[in-house]
PDB file of C-alpha atoms in Angstrom:
ATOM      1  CA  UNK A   1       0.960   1.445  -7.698  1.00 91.00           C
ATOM      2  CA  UNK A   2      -0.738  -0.492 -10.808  1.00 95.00           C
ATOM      3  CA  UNK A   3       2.497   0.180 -13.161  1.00 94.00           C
ATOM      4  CA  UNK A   4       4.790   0.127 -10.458  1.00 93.00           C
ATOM      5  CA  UNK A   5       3.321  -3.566  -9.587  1.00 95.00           C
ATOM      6  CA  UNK A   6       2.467  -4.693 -13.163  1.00 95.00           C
ATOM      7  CA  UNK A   7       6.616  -3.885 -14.124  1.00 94.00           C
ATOM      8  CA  UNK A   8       7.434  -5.926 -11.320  1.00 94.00           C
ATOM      9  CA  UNK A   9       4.912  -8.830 -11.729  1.00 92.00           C
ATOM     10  CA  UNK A  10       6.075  -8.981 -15.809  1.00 91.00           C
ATOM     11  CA  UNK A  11       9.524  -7.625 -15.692  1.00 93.00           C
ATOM     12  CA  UNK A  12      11.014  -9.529 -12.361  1.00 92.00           C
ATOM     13  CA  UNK A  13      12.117 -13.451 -11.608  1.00 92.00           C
ATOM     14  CA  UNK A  14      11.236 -13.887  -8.546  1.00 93.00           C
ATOM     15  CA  UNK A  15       8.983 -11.225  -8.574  1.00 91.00           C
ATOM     16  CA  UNK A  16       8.908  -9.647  -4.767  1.00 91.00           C
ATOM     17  CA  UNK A  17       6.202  -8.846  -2.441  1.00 90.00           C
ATOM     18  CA  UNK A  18       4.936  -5.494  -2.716  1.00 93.00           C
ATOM     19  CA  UNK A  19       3.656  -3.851   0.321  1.00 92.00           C
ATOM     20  CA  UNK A  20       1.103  -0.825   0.107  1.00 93.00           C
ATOM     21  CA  UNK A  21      -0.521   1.116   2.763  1.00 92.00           C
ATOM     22  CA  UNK A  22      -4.079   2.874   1.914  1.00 89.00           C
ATOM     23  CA  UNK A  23      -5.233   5.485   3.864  1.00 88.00           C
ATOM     24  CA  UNK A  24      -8.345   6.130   2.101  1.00 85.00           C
ATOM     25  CA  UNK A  25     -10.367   3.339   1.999  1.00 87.00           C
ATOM     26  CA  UNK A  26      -9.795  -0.815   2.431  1.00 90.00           C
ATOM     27  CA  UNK A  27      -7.367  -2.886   0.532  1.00 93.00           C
ATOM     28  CA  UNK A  28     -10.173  -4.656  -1.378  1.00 95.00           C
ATOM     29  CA  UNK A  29     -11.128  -0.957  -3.331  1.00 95.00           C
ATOM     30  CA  UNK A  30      -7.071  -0.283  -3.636  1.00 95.00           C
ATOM     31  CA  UNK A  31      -7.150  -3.848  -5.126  1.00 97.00           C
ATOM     32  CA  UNK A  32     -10.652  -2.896  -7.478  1.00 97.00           C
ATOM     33  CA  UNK A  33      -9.054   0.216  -8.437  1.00 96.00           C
ATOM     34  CA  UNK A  34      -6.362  -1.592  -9.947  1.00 96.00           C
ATOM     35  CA  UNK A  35      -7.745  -3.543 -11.792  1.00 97.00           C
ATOM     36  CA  UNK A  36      -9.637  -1.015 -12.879  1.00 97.00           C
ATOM     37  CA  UNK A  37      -6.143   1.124 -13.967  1.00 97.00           C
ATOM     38  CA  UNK A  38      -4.994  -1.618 -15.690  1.00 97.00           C
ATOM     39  CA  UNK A  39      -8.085  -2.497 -18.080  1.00 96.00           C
ATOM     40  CA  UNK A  40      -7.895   1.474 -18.969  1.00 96.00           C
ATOM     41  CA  UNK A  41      -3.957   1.122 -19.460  1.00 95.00           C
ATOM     42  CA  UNK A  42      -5.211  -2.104 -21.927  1.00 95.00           C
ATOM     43  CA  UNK A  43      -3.390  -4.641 -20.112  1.00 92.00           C
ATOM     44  CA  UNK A  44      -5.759  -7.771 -20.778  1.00 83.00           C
ATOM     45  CA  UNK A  45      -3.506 -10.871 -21.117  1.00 85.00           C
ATOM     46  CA  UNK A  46      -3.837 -12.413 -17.506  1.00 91.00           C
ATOM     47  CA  UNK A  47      -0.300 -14.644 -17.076  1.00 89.00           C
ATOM     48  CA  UNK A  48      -1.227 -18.307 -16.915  1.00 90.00           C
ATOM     49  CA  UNK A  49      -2.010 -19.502 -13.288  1.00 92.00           C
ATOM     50  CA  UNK A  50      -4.049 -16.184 -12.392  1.00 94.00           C
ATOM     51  CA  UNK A  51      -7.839 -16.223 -12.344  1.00 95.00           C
ATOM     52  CA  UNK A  52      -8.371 -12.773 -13.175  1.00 95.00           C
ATOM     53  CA  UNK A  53      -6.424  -9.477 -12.673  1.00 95.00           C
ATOM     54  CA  UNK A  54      -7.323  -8.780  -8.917  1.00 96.00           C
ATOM     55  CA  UNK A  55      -6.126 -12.607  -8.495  1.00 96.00           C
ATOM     56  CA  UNK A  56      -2.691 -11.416 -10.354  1.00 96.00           C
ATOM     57  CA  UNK A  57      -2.235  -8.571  -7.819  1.00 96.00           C
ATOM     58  CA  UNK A  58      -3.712 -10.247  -4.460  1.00 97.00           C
ATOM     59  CA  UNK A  59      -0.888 -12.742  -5.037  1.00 96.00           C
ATOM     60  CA  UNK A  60       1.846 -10.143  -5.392  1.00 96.00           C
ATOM     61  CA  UNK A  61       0.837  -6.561  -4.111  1.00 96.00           C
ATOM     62  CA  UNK A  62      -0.094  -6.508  -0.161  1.00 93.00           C
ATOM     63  CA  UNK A  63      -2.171  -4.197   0.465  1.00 94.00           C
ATOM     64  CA  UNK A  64      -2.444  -2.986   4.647  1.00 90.00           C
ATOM     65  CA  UNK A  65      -5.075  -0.669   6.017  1.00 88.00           C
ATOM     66  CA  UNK A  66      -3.885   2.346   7.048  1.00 87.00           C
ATOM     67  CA  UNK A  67      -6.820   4.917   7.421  1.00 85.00           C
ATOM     68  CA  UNK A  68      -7.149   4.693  10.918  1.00 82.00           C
ATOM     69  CA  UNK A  69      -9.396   7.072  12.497  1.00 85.00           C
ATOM     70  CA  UNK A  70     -10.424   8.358   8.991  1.00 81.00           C
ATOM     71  CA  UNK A  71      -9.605  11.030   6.650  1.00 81.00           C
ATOM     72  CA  UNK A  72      -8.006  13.917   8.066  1.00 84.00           C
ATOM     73  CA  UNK A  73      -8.239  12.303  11.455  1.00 88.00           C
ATOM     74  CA  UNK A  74      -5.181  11.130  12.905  1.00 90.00           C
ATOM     75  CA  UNK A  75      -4.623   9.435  16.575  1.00 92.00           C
ATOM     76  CA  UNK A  76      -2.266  10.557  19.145  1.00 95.00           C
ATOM     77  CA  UNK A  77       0.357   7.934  18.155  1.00 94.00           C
ATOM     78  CA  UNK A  78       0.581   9.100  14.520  1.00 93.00           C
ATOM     79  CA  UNK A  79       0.427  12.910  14.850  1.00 95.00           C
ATOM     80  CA  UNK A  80       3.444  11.544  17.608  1.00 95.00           C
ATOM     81  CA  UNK A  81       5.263   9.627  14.727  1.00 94.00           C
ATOM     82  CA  UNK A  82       5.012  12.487  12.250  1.00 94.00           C
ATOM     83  CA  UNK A  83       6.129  15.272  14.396  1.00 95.00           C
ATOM     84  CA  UNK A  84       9.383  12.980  15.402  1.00 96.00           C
ATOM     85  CA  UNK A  85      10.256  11.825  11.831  1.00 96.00           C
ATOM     86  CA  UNK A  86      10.107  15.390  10.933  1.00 95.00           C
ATOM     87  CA  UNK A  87      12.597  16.602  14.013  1.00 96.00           C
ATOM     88  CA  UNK A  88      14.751  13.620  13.247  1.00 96.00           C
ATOM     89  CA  UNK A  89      15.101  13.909   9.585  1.00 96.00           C
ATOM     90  CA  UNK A  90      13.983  17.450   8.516  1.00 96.00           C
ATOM     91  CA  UNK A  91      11.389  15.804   6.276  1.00 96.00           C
ATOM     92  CA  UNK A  92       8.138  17.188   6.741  1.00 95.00           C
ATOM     93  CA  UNK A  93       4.984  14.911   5.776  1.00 94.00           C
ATOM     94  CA  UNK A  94       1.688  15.983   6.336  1.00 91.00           C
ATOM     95  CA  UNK A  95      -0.390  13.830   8.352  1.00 89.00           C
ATOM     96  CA  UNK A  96      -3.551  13.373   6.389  1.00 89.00           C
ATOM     97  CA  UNK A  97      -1.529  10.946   3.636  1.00 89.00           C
ATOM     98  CA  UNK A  98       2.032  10.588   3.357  1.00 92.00           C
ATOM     99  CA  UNK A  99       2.610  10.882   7.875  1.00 92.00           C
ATOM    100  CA  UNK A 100      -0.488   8.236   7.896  1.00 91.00           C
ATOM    101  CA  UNK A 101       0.895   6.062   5.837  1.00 91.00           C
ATOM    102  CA  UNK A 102       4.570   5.974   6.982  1.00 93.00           C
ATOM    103  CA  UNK A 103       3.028   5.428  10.676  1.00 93.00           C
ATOM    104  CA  UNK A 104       1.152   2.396   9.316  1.00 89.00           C
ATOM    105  CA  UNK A 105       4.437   1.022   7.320  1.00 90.00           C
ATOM    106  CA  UNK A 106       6.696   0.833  10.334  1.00 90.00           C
ATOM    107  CA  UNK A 107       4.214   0.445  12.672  1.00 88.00           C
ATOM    108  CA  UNK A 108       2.532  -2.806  11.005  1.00 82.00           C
ATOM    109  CA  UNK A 109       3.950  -3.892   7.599  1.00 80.00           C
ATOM    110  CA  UNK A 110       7.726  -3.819   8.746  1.00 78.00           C
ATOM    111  CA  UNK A 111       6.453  -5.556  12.378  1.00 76.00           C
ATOM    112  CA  UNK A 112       4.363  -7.817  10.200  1.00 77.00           C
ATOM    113  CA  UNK A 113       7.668  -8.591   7.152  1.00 71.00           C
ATOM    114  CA  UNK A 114      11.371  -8.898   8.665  1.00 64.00           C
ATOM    115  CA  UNK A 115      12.504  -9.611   4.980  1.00 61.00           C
TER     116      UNK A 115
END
């Protein structure tokens, strides 16, 4: 997510709103964690207008919470969603990450963004 949003954020006029879902902890860690990728990948110059690094990506990565019950602990409702994408597209995700995380996407981001 730290490249992915750093090559958007440098390389993009308007740059877009990114939208994350973390399933393992809150969106201020995901948010610490980057900033913490990027010092190790040596990316220091802060863009004028930003306060600091998490400041850069709070005002262009959105990250949503997504671990719900906890890990490896999934509700009705997204063992539900999982089990229909699968029958429906023939993808199979498991439900500890990638099903948890799809369940939160269209159940809250894309509720929560019509663009």
């Amino acid at each position: 997510l730290t490249g992915l949003a750093l090559g958007m954020i440098l390389g993009m006029n308007p740059v877009p709103k990114i939208h994350a879902v973390g399933v393992c902890d809150t969106p201020d860690y995901f948010y610490d964690i980057m900033v913490s990728i990027a010092e190790e990948m040596g990316f220091c110059n802060i863009p004028e207008g930003y306060k600091s690094l998490k400041d850069l990506f709070q005002s262009h990565v959105r990250v949503y919470q997504g671990k719900g019950k906890g890990y490896a602990v999934s509700t009705k409702e997204e063992l539900e969603y999982v089990s229909q994408f699968s029958r429906q597209t023939g993808i199979i995700l498991d439900p500890v990450y990638t099903g948890k995380a799809l369940y939160h996407f269209v159940t809250n981001v894309m509720q929560e963004n019509e663009e």
